[in-house]
Amino acid sequence: MPAVELRGNSDLRKALRAFAPDLDKELKTELRKALSPVVRKARGYVEANPMSNWNSSSSDTATFPKYNSAAISRGIGFSTGVTRINKNGFSSMAKIYNRTAAGAIYEQAGVKNPQGQPWVGPAGPKGSKYSHSNWKGAGQQFIENLPEIQSSLKGRGRLIYRAWAESRGVAEGAAMRAIDKATTTFMARNRTTTFRKAA
């Protein structure tokens, strides 16, 4: 699932929830203010119907997901929850996501393979890493019919990554300031108050 993640210290959020829930609530509010404009902009980039044959040739039971602009827009959102530490030792304090299968294809088709996935035809090896289209050039034509891929410091794509790039650091700056403010306030309290775990 394509996602813009704001990495941070998950221990801070755990401490805020346990000992300063008011600060945790305030932080979530500030993160929502920072990320909401990016989500709205990304949803605005979802086309009604980028190509007629994507919609008409797909079905709800097909392996290639049907294009539905409303569903893709609804699938773009954000979370202020802390993620688990991944295999690289990182966790995120918040993230913007693009969670539908069709939305992920629209977002990143051509990022890894500008000419499309390796073509094996309908009778070729199974798997999502290959193109099983009848025509060898279908993958490249599909990508060429989509908007140009945009680059950001968080990744490359056409929806959330484009919106993130066009925010020019404003959203990330606001989010980082909110995290820094919560951290500073929490540490200041720690120096002057004996913390008790919130009920």
PDB file of C-alpha atoms in Angstrom:
ATOM      1  CA  MET A   1       0.000   0.000   0.000  1.00  0.00           C
ATOM      2  CA  PRO A   2       1.521   3.366  -0.975  1.00  0.00           C
ATOM      3  CA  ALA A   3       2.009   5.558   2.084  1.00  0.00           C
ATOM      4  CA  VAL A   4       3.759   8.739   3.181  1.00  0.00           C
ATOM      5  CA  GLU A   5       5.087   8.013   6.655  1.00  0.00           C
ATOM      6  CA  LEU A   6       6.319  10.449   9.287  1.00  0.00           C
ATOM      7  CA  ARG A   7       8.868   8.536  11.278  1.00  0.00           C
ATOM      8  CA  GLY A   8       9.227   9.179  14.970  1.00  0.00           C
ATOM      9  CA  ASN A   9       9.737   7.801  18.419  1.00  0.00           C
ATOM     10  CA  SER A  10       6.889   5.431  19.245  1.00  0.00           C
ATOM     11  CA  ASP A  11       7.953   5.511  22.913  1.00  0.00           C
ATOM     12  CA  LEU A  12       6.974   9.192  23.054  1.00  0.00           C
ATOM     13  CA  ARG A  13       3.411   8.451  21.976  1.00  0.00           C
ATOM     14  CA  LYS A  14       3.181   5.571  24.444  1.00  0.00           C
ATOM     15  CA  ALA A  15       4.342   7.896  27.238  1.00  0.00           C
ATOM     16  CA  LEU A  16       1.859  10.596  26.208  1.00  0.00           C
ATOM     17  CA  ARG A  17      -1.043   8.140  26.188  1.00  0.00           C
ATOM     18  CA  ALA A  18      -0.046   6.763  29.578  1.00  0.00           C
ATOM     19  CA  PHE A  19       0.915   9.920  31.463  1.00  0.00           C
ATOM     20  CA  ALA A  20      -0.272  12.968  29.462  1.00  0.00           C
ATOM     21  CA  PRO A  21      -3.355  12.056  27.419  1.00  0.00           C
ATOM     22  CA  ASP A  22      -4.180  15.740  26.982  1.00  0.00           C
ATOM     23  CA  LEU A  23      -0.890  16.235  25.128  1.00  0.00           C
ATOM     24  CA  ASP A  24      -1.526  13.139  23.023  1.00  0.00           C
ATOM     25  CA  LYS A  25      -4.963  14.474  22.074  1.00  0.00           C
ATOM     26  CA  GLU A  26      -3.504  17.880  21.228  1.00  0.00           C
ATOM     27  CA  LEU A  27      -0.790  16.251  19.116  1.00  0.00           C
ATOM     28  CA  LYS A  28      -3.334  14.234  17.142  1.00  0.00           C
ATOM     29  CA  THR A  29      -5.328  17.409  16.484  1.00  0.00           C
ATOM     30  CA  GLU A  30      -2.255  19.218  15.185  1.00  0.00           C
ATOM     31  CA  LEU A  31      -1.249  16.257  13.017  1.00  0.00           C
ATOM     32  CA  ARG A  32      -4.740  16.186  11.491  1.00  0.00           C
ATOM     33  CA  LYS A  33      -4.439  19.894  10.678  1.00  0.00           C
ATOM     34  CA  ALA A  34      -1.083  19.270   9.003  1.00  0.00           C
ATOM     35  CA  LEU A  35      -2.075  16.219   6.951  1.00  0.00           C
ATOM     36  CA  SER A  36      -5.692  16.958   5.979  1.00  0.00           C
ATOM     37  CA  PRO A  37      -4.822  19.485   3.215  1.00  0.00           C
ATOM     38  CA  VAL A  38      -2.521  16.941   1.557  1.00  0.00           C
ATOM     39  CA  VAL A  39      -5.242  14.286   1.631  1.00  0.00           C
ATOM     40  CA  ARG A  40      -7.789  16.689   0.110  1.00  0.00           C
ATOM     41  CA  LYS A  41      -5.374  17.632  -2.651  1.00  0.00           C
ATOM     42  CA  ALA A  42      -4.526  13.988  -3.393  1.00  0.00           C
ATOM     43  CA  ARG A  43      -8.217  13.101  -3.651  1.00  0.00           C
ATOM     44  CA  GLY A  44      -8.619  15.945  -6.107  1.00  0.00           C
ATOM     45  CA  TYR A  45      -6.130  14.285  -8.470  1.00  0.00           C
ATOM     46  CA  VAL A  46      -8.272  11.161  -8.886  1.00  0.00           C
ATOM     47  CA  GLU A  47      -9.679  11.241 -12.421  1.00  0.00           C
ATOM     48  CA  ALA A  48     -13.282  10.291 -13.103  1.00  0.00           C
ATOM     49  CA  ASN A  49     -12.225   7.729 -15.704  1.00  0.00           C
ATOM     50  CA  PRO A  50      -8.594   7.761 -16.920  1.00  0.00           C
ATOM     51  CA  MET A  51      -9.306   5.203 -19.675  1.00  0.00           C
ATOM     52  CA  SER A  52     -12.595   3.606 -20.643  1.00  0.00           C
ATOM     53  CA  ASN A  53     -11.250   0.088 -21.146  1.00  0.00           C
ATOM     54  CA  TRP A  54      -9.912  -0.061 -17.553  1.00  0.00           C
ATOM     55  CA  ASN A  55     -13.433   0.292 -16.221  1.00  0.00           C
ATOM     56  CA  SER A  56     -15.328  -1.686 -18.849  1.00  0.00           C
ATOM     57  CA  SER A  57     -12.929  -4.621 -19.176  1.00  0.00           C
ATOM     58  CA  SER A  58     -12.650  -5.178 -15.430  1.00  0.00           C
ATOM     59  CA  SER A  59     -15.084  -6.793 -13.061  1.00  0.00           C
ATOM     60  CA  ASP A  60     -15.446  -7.161  -9.336  1.00  0.00           C
ATOM     61  CA  THR A  61     -14.208 -10.744  -9.597  1.00  0.00           C
ATOM     62  CA  ALA A  62     -11.294 -10.071 -11.961  1.00  0.00           C
ATOM     63  CA  THR A  63      -7.730 -10.266 -10.739  1.00  0.00           C
ATOM     64  CA  PHE A  64      -7.108  -6.763 -12.112  1.00  0.00           C
ATOM     65  CA  PRO A  65      -9.109  -4.358  -9.905  1.00  0.00           C
ATOM     66  CA  LYS A  66     -11.945  -2.321 -11.320  1.00  0.00           C
ATOM     67  CA  TYR A  67     -11.434   1.442 -11.491  1.00  0.00           C
ATOM     68  CA  ASN A  68     -13.863   3.340  -9.295  1.00  0.00           C
ATOM     69  CA  SER A  69     -12.916   6.965  -8.697  1.00  0.00           C
ATOM     70  CA  ALA A  70     -15.191   7.359  -5.666  1.00  0.00           C
ATOM     71  CA  ALA A  71     -13.735   4.260  -3.989  1.00  0.00           C
ATOM     72  CA  ILE A  72     -10.183   5.394  -4.738  1.00  0.00           C
ATOM     73  CA  SER A  73     -10.877   8.827  -3.253  1.00  0.00           C
ATOM     74  CA  ARG A  74     -12.364   7.258  -0.118  1.00  0.00           C
ATOM     75  CA  GLY A  75      -9.303   5.033   0.138  1.00  0.00           C
ATOM     76  CA  ILE A  76      -6.987   8.025   0.451  1.00  0.00           C
ATOM     77  CA  GLY A  77      -6.723   9.177   4.051  1.00  0.00           C
ATOM     78  CA  PHE A  78      -4.440   9.544   7.019  1.00  0.00           C
ATOM     79  CA  SER A  79      -3.784   7.968  10.375  1.00  0.00           C
ATOM     80  CA  THR A  80      -2.309   9.509  13.515  1.00  0.00           C
ATOM     81  CA  GLY A  81      -1.793   6.121  15.117  1.00  0.00           C
ATOM     82  CA  VAL A  82       1.674   4.782  15.874  1.00  0.00           C
ATOM     83  CA  THR A  83       2.759   1.836  13.745  1.00  0.00           C
ATOM     84  CA  ARG A  84       4.748  -1.119  14.945  1.00  0.00           C
ATOM     85  CA  ILE A  85       8.499  -1.011  14.474  1.00  0.00           C
ATOM     86  CA  ASN A  86       9.293  -2.494  11.058  1.00  0.00           C
ATOM     87  CA  LYS A  87      12.166  -4.776  10.080  1.00  0.00           C
ATOM     88  CA  ASN A  88      14.401  -1.738   9.554  1.00  0.00           C
ATOM     89  CA  GLY A  89      13.796  -0.522  13.107  1.00  0.00           C
ATOM     90  CA  PHE A  90      11.464   2.365  12.217  1.00  0.00           C
ATOM     91  CA  SER A  91       7.951   3.265  13.285  1.00  0.00           C
ATOM     92  CA  SER A  92       5.729   6.084  12.105  1.00  0.00           C
ATOM     93  CA  MET A  93       3.943   8.739  14.182  1.00  0.00           C
ATOM     94  CA  ALA A  94       1.437   9.369  11.392  1.00  0.00           C
ATOM     95  CA  LYS A  95       0.930   8.507   7.752  1.00  0.00           C
ATOM     96  CA  ILE A  96      -1.033   9.342   4.629  1.00  0.00           C
ATOM     97  CA  TYR A  97      -2.188   6.223   2.786  1.00  0.00           C
ATOM     98  CA  ASN A  98      -3.687   5.125  -0.522  1.00  0.00           C
ATOM     99  CA  ARG A  99      -5.248   1.794   0.383  1.00  0.00           C
ATOM    100  CA  THR A 100      -7.344   0.528  -2.561  1.00  0.00           C
ATOM    101  CA  ALA A 101      -5.791  -1.818  -5.101  1.00  0.00           C
ATOM    102  CA  ALA A 102      -6.898   0.320  -8.060  1.00  0.00           C
ATOM    103  CA  GLY A 103      -5.651   3.433  -6.270  1.00  0.00           C
ATOM    104  CA  ALA A 104      -2.254   1.836  -5.722  1.00  0.00           C
ATOM    105  CA  ILE A 105      -2.036   0.947  -9.421  1.00  0.00           C
ATOM    106  CA  TYR A 106      -3.044   4.457 -10.478  1.00  0.00           C
ATOM    107  CA  GLU A 107      -0.540   5.896  -7.981  1.00  0.00           C
ATOM    108  CA  GLN A 108       2.525   3.887  -8.920  1.00  0.00           C
ATOM    109  CA  ALA A 109       2.094   2.096 -12.240  1.00  0.00           C
ATOM    110  CA  GLY A 110       5.380   2.570 -14.089  1.00  0.00           C
ATOM    111  CA  VAL A 111       7.469   3.590 -11.069  1.00  0.00           C
ATOM    112  CA  LYS A 112       9.481   0.372 -11.100  1.00  0.00           C
ATOM    113  CA  ASN A 113       8.904  -0.645 -14.721  1.00  0.00           C
ATOM    114  CA  PRO A 114       8.380   2.389 -17.004  1.00  0.00           C
ATOM    115  CA  GLN A 115       7.573   0.104 -19.957  1.00  0.00           C
ATOM    116  CA  GLY A 116       5.228  -2.060 -17.918  1.00  0.00           C
ATOM    117  CA  GLN A 117       5.689  -5.366 -16.142  1.00  0.00           C
ATOM    118  CA  PRO A 118       7.473  -8.190 -17.982  1.00  0.00           C
ATOM    119  CA  TRP A 119       5.038  -9.633 -20.504  1.00  0.00           C
ATOM    120  CA  VAL A 120       4.345 -13.376 -20.372  1.00  0.00           C
ATOM    121  CA  GLY A 121       0.914 -13.508 -21.996  1.00  0.00           C
ATOM    122  CA  PRO A 122      -2.263 -15.222 -20.762  1.00  0.00           C
ATOM    123  CA  ALA A 123      -0.604 -18.651 -20.604  1.00  0.00           C
ATOM    124  CA  GLY A 124       2.578 -17.473 -18.865  1.00  0.00           C
ATOM    125  CA  PRO A 125       3.632 -17.909 -15.247  1.00  0.00           C
ATOM    126  CA  LYS A 126       1.073 -16.755 -12.713  1.00  0.00           C
ATOM    127  CA  GLY A 127       1.702 -13.850 -10.373  1.00  0.00           C
ATOM    128  CA  SER A 128       1.252 -10.099 -10.076  1.00  0.00           C
ATOM    129  CA  LYS A 129       4.834  -9.449 -11.175  1.00  0.00           C
ATOM    130  CA  TYR A 130       3.974 -10.265 -14.792  1.00  0.00           C
ATOM    131  CA  SER A 131       1.694  -8.893 -17.491  1.00  0.00           C
ATOM    132  CA  HIS A 132      -0.789 -11.479 -18.737  1.00  0.00           C
ATOM    133  CA  SER A 133      -2.372  -9.252 -21.375  1.00  0.00           C
ATOM    134  CA  ASN A 134      -3.014 -10.607 -24.855  1.00  0.00           C
ATOM    135  CA  TRP A 135      -0.969  -7.774 -26.374  1.00  0.00           C
ATOM    136  CA  LYS A 136       2.683  -7.355 -25.432  1.00  0.00           C
ATOM    137  CA  GLY A 137       2.536  -3.538 -25.461  1.00  0.00           C
ATOM    138  CA  ALA A 138      -0.553  -3.233 -23.254  1.00  0.00           C
ATOM    139  CA  GLY A 139       1.412  -2.415 -20.097  1.00  0.00           C
ATOM    140  CA  GLN A 140       3.365   0.434 -21.651  1.00  0.00           C
ATOM    141  CA  GLN A 141       0.250   1.884 -23.290  1.00  0.00           C
ATOM    142  CA  PHE A 142      -1.598   1.675 -19.955  1.00  0.00           C
ATOM    143  CA  ILE A 143       1.157   3.675 -18.236  1.00  0.00           C
ATOM    144  CA  GLU A 144       1.314   6.253 -21.041  1.00  0.00           C
ATOM    145  CA  ASN A 145      -2.428   6.902 -20.614  1.00  0.00           C
ATOM    146  CA  LEU A 146      -1.935   7.887 -16.974  1.00  0.00           C
ATOM    147  CA  PRO A 147      -0.682  11.276 -15.718  1.00  0.00           C
ATOM    148  CA  GLU A 148       3.044  11.824 -15.318  1.00  0.00           C
ATOM    149  CA  ILE A 149       4.663  10.397 -12.193  1.00  0.00           C
ATOM    150  CA  GLN A 150       5.739  13.035  -9.662  1.00  0.00           C
ATOM    151  CA  SER A 151       8.689  12.693  -7.281  1.00  0.00           C
ATOM    152  CA  SER A 152       8.747  13.612  -3.606  1.00  0.00           C
ATOM    153  CA  LEU A 153      11.180  12.962  -0.771  1.00  0.00           C
ATOM    154  CA  LYS A 154       8.792  10.254   0.444  1.00  0.00           C
ATOM    155  CA  GLY A 155       8.353   8.428  -2.861  1.00  0.00           C
ATOM    156  CA  ARG A 156       7.070   8.700  -6.437  1.00  0.00           C
ATOM    157  CA  GLY A 157       3.480   8.619  -7.614  1.00  0.00           C
ATOM    158  CA  ARG A 158       0.454  10.439  -9.005  1.00  0.00           C
ATOM    159  CA  LEU A 159      -1.786  11.010  -5.983  1.00  0.00           C
ATOM    160  CA  ILE A 160      -0.479  11.140  -2.405  1.00  0.00           C
ATOM    161  CA  TYR A 161       3.163  11.512  -3.455  1.00  0.00           C
ATOM    162  CA  ARG A 162       2.259  14.274  -5.887  1.00  0.00           C
ATOM    163  CA  ALA A 163       0.256  16.100  -3.234  1.00  0.00           C
ATOM    164  CA  TRP A 164       3.099  15.660  -0.734  1.00  0.00           C
ATOM    165  CA  ALA A 165       5.632  17.052  -3.218  1.00  0.00           C
ATOM    166  CA  GLU A 166       3.430  20.049  -3.983  1.00  0.00           C
ATOM    167  CA  SER A 167       3.055  20.900  -0.295  1.00  0.00           C
ATOM    168  CA  ARG A 168       6.781  21.783  -0.506  1.00  0.00           C
ATOM    169  CA  GLY A 169       7.522  20.793   3.059  1.00  0.00           C
ATOM    170  CA  VAL A 170       4.663  22.771   4.623  1.00  0.00           C
ATOM    171  CA  ALA A 171       2.767  19.699   5.842  1.00  0.00           C
ATOM    172  CA  GLU A 172       5.875  17.932   7.099  1.00  0.00           C
ATOM    173  CA  GLY A 173       7.114  21.073   8.818  1.00  0.00           C
ATOM    174  CA  ALA A 174       3.791  21.569  10.615  1.00  0.00           C
ATOM    175  CA  ALA A 175       3.712  17.925  11.691  1.00  0.00           C
ATOM    176  CA  MET A 176       7.289  17.988  12.968  1.00  0.00           C
ATOM    177  CA  ARG A 177       6.659  21.208  14.899  1.00  0.00           C
ATOM    178  CA  ALA A 178       3.635  19.600  16.549  1.00  0.00           C
ATOM    179  CA  ILE A 179       5.720  16.573  17.570  1.00  0.00           C
ATOM    180  CA  ASP A 180       8.522  18.789  18.863  1.00  0.00           C
ATOM    181  CA  LYS A 181       6.057  20.901  20.841  1.00  0.00           C
ATOM    182  CA  ALA A 182       4.494  17.820  22.463  1.00  0.00           C
ATOM    183  CA  THR A 183       7.938  16.463  23.309  1.00  0.00           C
ATOM    184  CA  THR A 184       9.149  19.746  24.816  1.00  0.00           C
ATOM    185  CA  THR A 185       5.986  20.228  26.870  1.00  0.00           C
ATOM    186  CA  PHE A 186       6.072  16.657  28.128  1.00  0.00           C
ATOM    187  CA  MET A 187       9.722  16.921  29.181  1.00  0.00           C
ATOM    188  CA  ALA A 188       9.060  20.249  30.919  1.00  0.00           C
ATOM    189  CA  ARG A 189       6.251  18.644  32.908  1.00  0.00           C
ATOM    190  CA  ASN A 190       8.521  15.750  33.751  1.00  0.00           C
ATOM    191  CA  ARG A 191      10.954  18.145  35.409  1.00  0.00           C
ATOM    192  CA  THR A 192       8.316  19.781  37.584  1.00  0.00           C
ATOM    193  CA  THR A 193       5.637  17.116  38.147  1.00  0.00           C
ATOM    194  CA  THR A 194       5.489  13.556  39.410  1.00  0.00           C
ATOM    195  CA  PHE A 195       3.699  11.661  36.667  1.00  0.00           C
ATOM    196  CA  ARG A 196       0.910   9.244  37.425  1.00  0.00           C
ATOM    197  CA  LYS A 197      -0.471   6.876  34.869  1.00  0.00           C
ATOM    198  CA  ALA A 198      -3.739   8.085  33.378  1.00  0.00           C
ATOM    199  CA  ALA A 199      -6.838   6.087  34.225  1.00  0.00           C
TER     200      ALA A 199
END
